[in-house]
CSV table of N, CA and C in Angstrom, one decimal:
chain,number,residue,atom,x,y,z
A,1,LYS,N,116.2,60.3,73.4
A,1,LYS,CA,117.6,60.0,73.5
A,1,LYS,C,118.3,60.1,72.1
A,2,ALA,N,117.8,59.5,71.1
A,2,ALA,CA,118.3,59.6,69.8
A,2,ALA,C,118.4,61.0,69.3
A,3,GLU,N,117.3,61.7,69.6
A,3,GLU,CA,117.3,63.2,69.2
A,3,GLU,C,118.5,64.0,69.7
A,4,GLN,N,118.7,63.7,71.0
A,4,GLN,CA,119.9,64.4,71.6
A,4,GLN,C,121.2,64.0,71.0
A,5,VAL,N,121.4,62.7,70.8
A,5,VAL,CA,122.6,62.3,70.1
A,5,VAL,C,122.8,62.9,68.8
A,6,VAL,N,121.8,62.9,68.0
A,6,VAL,CA,121.9,63.6,66.6
A,6,VAL,C,122.2,65.0,66.8
A,7,LYS,N,121.5,65.7,67.7
A,7,LYS,CA,121.8,67.1,68.0
A,7,LYS,C,123.3,67.3,68.3
A,8,ASP,N,123.8,66.5,69.3
A,8,ASP,CA,125.2,66.6,69.7
A,8,ASP,C,126.2,66.3,68.5
A,9,ILE,N,125.9,65.4,67.7
A,9,ILE,CA,126.7,65.1,66.5
A,9,ILE,C,126.8,66.3,65.6
A,10,ARG,N,125.6,66.9,65.3
A,10,ARG,CA,125.5,68.0,64.4
A,10,ARG,C,126.2,69.2,64.9
A,11,GLU,N,126.4,69.3,66.2
A,11,GLU,CA,127.0,70.5,66.8
A,11,GLU,C,128.5,70.5,66.5
A,12,VAL,N,129.1,69.3,66.2
A,12,VAL,CA,130.5,69.3,66.0
A,12,VAL,C,131.0,68.8,64.6
A,13,THR,N,130.0,68.4,63.7
A,13,THR,CA,130.3,68.0,62.3
A,13,THR,C,129.2,68.2,61.4
A,14,ASP,N,129.5,68.3,60.2
A,14,ASP,CA,128.4,68.3,59.2
A,14,ASP,C,128.4,67.0,58.3
A,15,VAL,N,129.0,65.9,58.9
A,15,VAL,CA,129.0,64.6,58.3
A,15,VAL,C,127.5,64.1,58.5
A,16,PRO,N,127.0,63.4,57.4
A,16,PRO,CA,125.7,62.9,57.5
A,16,PRO,C,125.6,61.9,58.7
A,17,CYS,N,124.4,62.0,59.4
A,17,CYS,CA,124.2,61.1,60.5
A,17,CYS,C,123.1,60.1,60.3
A,18,VAL,N,123.4,58.8,60.4
A,18,VAL,CA,122.5,57.8,60.1
A,18,VAL,C,122.2,57.0,61.4
A,19,ILE,N,121.0,56.6,61.6
A,19,ILE,CA,120.6,55.8,62.8
A,19,ILE,C,120.3,54.4,62.4
A,20,SER,N,120.8,53.4,63.2
A,20,SER,CA,120.5,52.1,62.9
A,20,SER,C,119.9,51.4,64.2
A,21,TYR,N,120.2,51.9,65.3
A,21,TYR,CA,119.7,51.3,66.6
A,21,TYR,C,118.3,51.7,66.9
A,22,GLY,N,117.5,50.7,67.1
A,22,GLY,CA,116.0,51.0,67.5
A,22,GLY,C,115.1,51.1,66.3
A,23,ILE,N,115.5,50.7,65.1
A,23,ILE,CA,114.7,50.6,63.9
A,23,ILE,C,113.9,49.3,63.9
A,24,ALA,N,112.8,49.3,64.6
A,24,ALA,CA,112.0,48.0,64.8
A,24,ALA,C,110.8,48.0,64.0
A,25,ASN,N,110.3,49.0,63.4
A,25,ASN,CA,109.1,49.0,62.6
A,25,ASN,C,109.0,50.2,61.7
A,26,MET,N,108.0,50.3,60.8
A,26,MET,CA,108.0,51.5,59.9
A,26,MET,C,107.7,52.8,60.6
A,27,ASP,N,107.0,52.8,61.8
A,27,ASP,CA,106.9,54.0,62.6
A,27,ASP,C,108.2,54.5,63.0
A,28,SER,N,109.2,53.6,63.5
A,28,SER,CA,110.4,54.0,63.9
A,28,SER,C,111.3,54.5,62.7
A,29,VAL,N,111.1,53.9,61.5
A,29,VAL,CA,111.8,54.3,60.3
A,29,VAL,C,111.5,55.8,60.2
A,30,LYS,N,110.1,56.1,60.1
A,30,LYS,CA,109.7,57.4,59.9
A,30,LYS,C,110.2,58.4,60.9
A,31,LYS,N,110.1,58.1,62.2
A,31,LYS,CA,110.6,59.0,63.3
A,31,LYS,C,112.0,59.2,63.2
A,32,MET,N,112.8,58.2,63.0
A,32,MET,CA,114.3,58.3,63.0
A,32,MET,C,114.8,59.0,61.7
A,33,SER,N,114.0,58.8,60.6
A,33,SER,CA,114.5,59.5,59.4
A,33,SER,C,114.2,61.0,59.4
A,34,GLU,N,113.2,61.4,60.3
A,34,GLU,CA,113.0,62.8,60.5
A,34,GLU,C,114.1,63.5,61.3
A,35,LEU,N,114.7,62.7,62.2
A,35,LEU,CA,115.7,63.2,63.1
A,35,LEU,C,117.1,63.1,62.4
A,36,SER,N,117.3,62.3,61.4
A,36,SER,CA,118.6,62.0,60.9
A,36,SER,C,118.6,62.2,59.4
A,37,ASP,N,119.8,61.8,58.9
A,37,ASP,CA,119.9,61.8,57.4
A,37,ASP,C,119.6,60.5,56.8
A,38,GLY,N,119.3,59.5,57.6
A,38,GLY,CA,119.0,58.2,57.1
A,38,GLY,C,118.8,57.1,58.1
A,39,VAL,N,118.4,55.9,57.8
A,39,VAL,CA,118.2,54.9,58.7
A,39,VAL,C,118.8,53.6,58.1
A,40,VAL,N,119.1,52.7,59.0
A,40,VAL,CA,119.6,51.4,58.6
A,40,VAL,C,118.7,50.3,59.2
A,41,ALA,N,118.1,49.5,58.3
A,41,ALA,CA,117.2,48.5,58.8
A,41,ALA,C,117.8,47.1,58.7
A,42,SER,N,119.0,46.9,59.1
A,42,SER,CA,119.7,45.7,58.9
A,42,SER,C,119.1,44.5,59.7
A,43,GLU,N,118.5,44.8,60.8
A,43,GLU,CA,117.8,43.7,61.5
A,43,GLU,C,116.7,43.0,60.7
A,44,ASP,N,115.9,43.9,60.1
A,44,ASP,CA,114.8,43.4,59.3
A,44,ASP,C,115.3,42.6,58.1
A,45,ILE,N,116.4,43.1,57.5
A,45,ILE,CA,116.9,42.3,56.4
A,45,ILE,C,117.4,41.0,56.8
A,46,MET,N,118.1,41.0,58.0
A,46,MET,CA,118.6,39.7,58.5
A,46,MET,C,117.5,38.8,58.8
A,47,LEU,N,116.4,39.2,59.4
A,47,LEU,CA,115.2,38.4,59.7
A,47,LEU,C,114.6,37.8,58.4
A,48,LEU,N,114.6,38.7,57.4
A,48,LEU,CA,114.1,38.1,56.0
A,48,LEU,C,115.0,37.0,55.5
A,49,LEU,N,116.3,37.3,55.6
A,49,LEU,CA,117.2,36.2,55.2
A,49,LEU,C,117.1,34.9,55.9
A,50,ALA,N,116.9,35.1,57.3
A,50,ALA,CA,116.8,33.9,58.1
A,50,ALA,C,115.5,33.1,57.7
A,51,GLU,N,114.4,33.9,57.4
A,51,GLU,CA,113.2,33.2,57.1
A,51,GLU,C,113.1,32.6,55.7
A,52,TYR,N,113.7,33.4,54.7
A,52,TYR,CA,113.5,32.9,53.3
A,52,TYR,C,114.8,32.5,52.7
A,53,GLY,N,115.9,32.7,53.3
A,53,GLY,CA,117.2,32.2,52.7
A,53,GLY,C,117.4,32.8,51.4
A,54,GLN,N,117.8,31.9,50.4
A,54,GLN,CA,118.2,32.4,49.1
A,54,GLN,C,117.1,33.0,48.4
A,55,ASN,N,115.9,32.8,48.8
A,55,ASN,CA,114.6,33.3,48.2
A,55,ASN,C,114.2,34.6,48.8
A,56,ALA,N,115.0,35.3,49.5
A,56,ALA,CA,114.6,36.5,50.2
A,56,ALA,C,114.6,37.8,49.5
A,57,SER,N,115.2,37.7,48.2
A,57,SER,CA,115.4,39.0,47.5
A,57,SER,C,114.2,39.7,47.2
A,58,ASP,N,113.0,39.1,46.8
A,58,ASP,CA,111.8,39.8,46.6
A,58,ASP,C,111.2,40.5,47.8
A,59,ASN,N,111.4,39.8,49.0
A,59,ASN,CA,110.9,40.4,50.3
A,59,ASN,C,111.7,41.5,50.7
A,60,ILE,N,113.1,41.4,50.5
A,60,ILE,CA,114.0,42.4,50.8
A,60,ILE,C,113.7,43.7,49.9
A,61,GLY,N,113.4,43.5,48.6
A,61,GLY,CA,113.1,44.5,47.7
A,61,GLY,C,111.9,45.3,48.2
A,62,THR,N,110.8,44.5,48.6
A,62,THR,CA,109.6,45.1,49.2
A,62,THR,C,109.9,46.0,50.4
A,63,LEU,N,110.7,45.4,51.3
A,63,LEU,CA,111.1,46.2,52.5
A,63,LEU,C,111.7,47.5,52.2
A,64,ILE,N,112.7,47.4,51.2
A,64,ILE,CA,113.5,48.6,50.9
A,64,ILE,C,112.5,49.6,50.2
A,65,ALA,N,111.6,49.1,49.3
A,65,ALA,CA,110.7,50.1,48.7
A,65,ALA,C,109.8,50.7,49.8
A,66,GLU,N,109.3,50.0,50.7
A,66,GLU,CA,108.5,50.6,51.9
A,66,GLU,C,109.3,51.6,52.6
A,67,ILE,N,110.5,51.3,53.0
A,67,ILE,CA,111.4,52.3,53.6
A,67,ILE,C,111.7,53.6,52.8
A,68,LYS,N,111.9,53.4,51.5
A,68,LYS,CA,112.1,54.5,50.6
A,68,LYS,C,110.9,55.4,50.5
A,69,ASN,N,109.7,54.8,50.5
A,69,ASN,CA,108.5,55.6,50.4
A,69,ASN,C,108.3,56.4,51.7
A,70,ILE,N,108.7,55.9,52.8
A,70,ILE,CA,108.6,56.6,54.1
A,70,ILE,C,109.6,57.8,54.2
A,71,VAL,N,110.9,57.4,53.8
A,71,VAL,CA,112.0,58.4,54.0
A,71,VAL,C,112.0,59.5,53.0
A,72,LEU,N,111.6,59.1,51.7
A,72,LEU,CA,111.7,60.2,50.7
A,72,LEU,C,110.4,60.8,50.5
């Protein structure tokens, strides 16, 4: 389904296409980053904030590094 949505968007514009819905784990990060120009893992960040509060920055940094390694 996401693949078709990205295809439809690319047919009418050259604006970068980023997917945020359905990013549940690192496998979905990899799959969606292959379909699109980027991914948004806001739910994961929010879960880390909920769990660690003001001490979440190291965990969020680790998450972003993991995503970066998959996407780039």
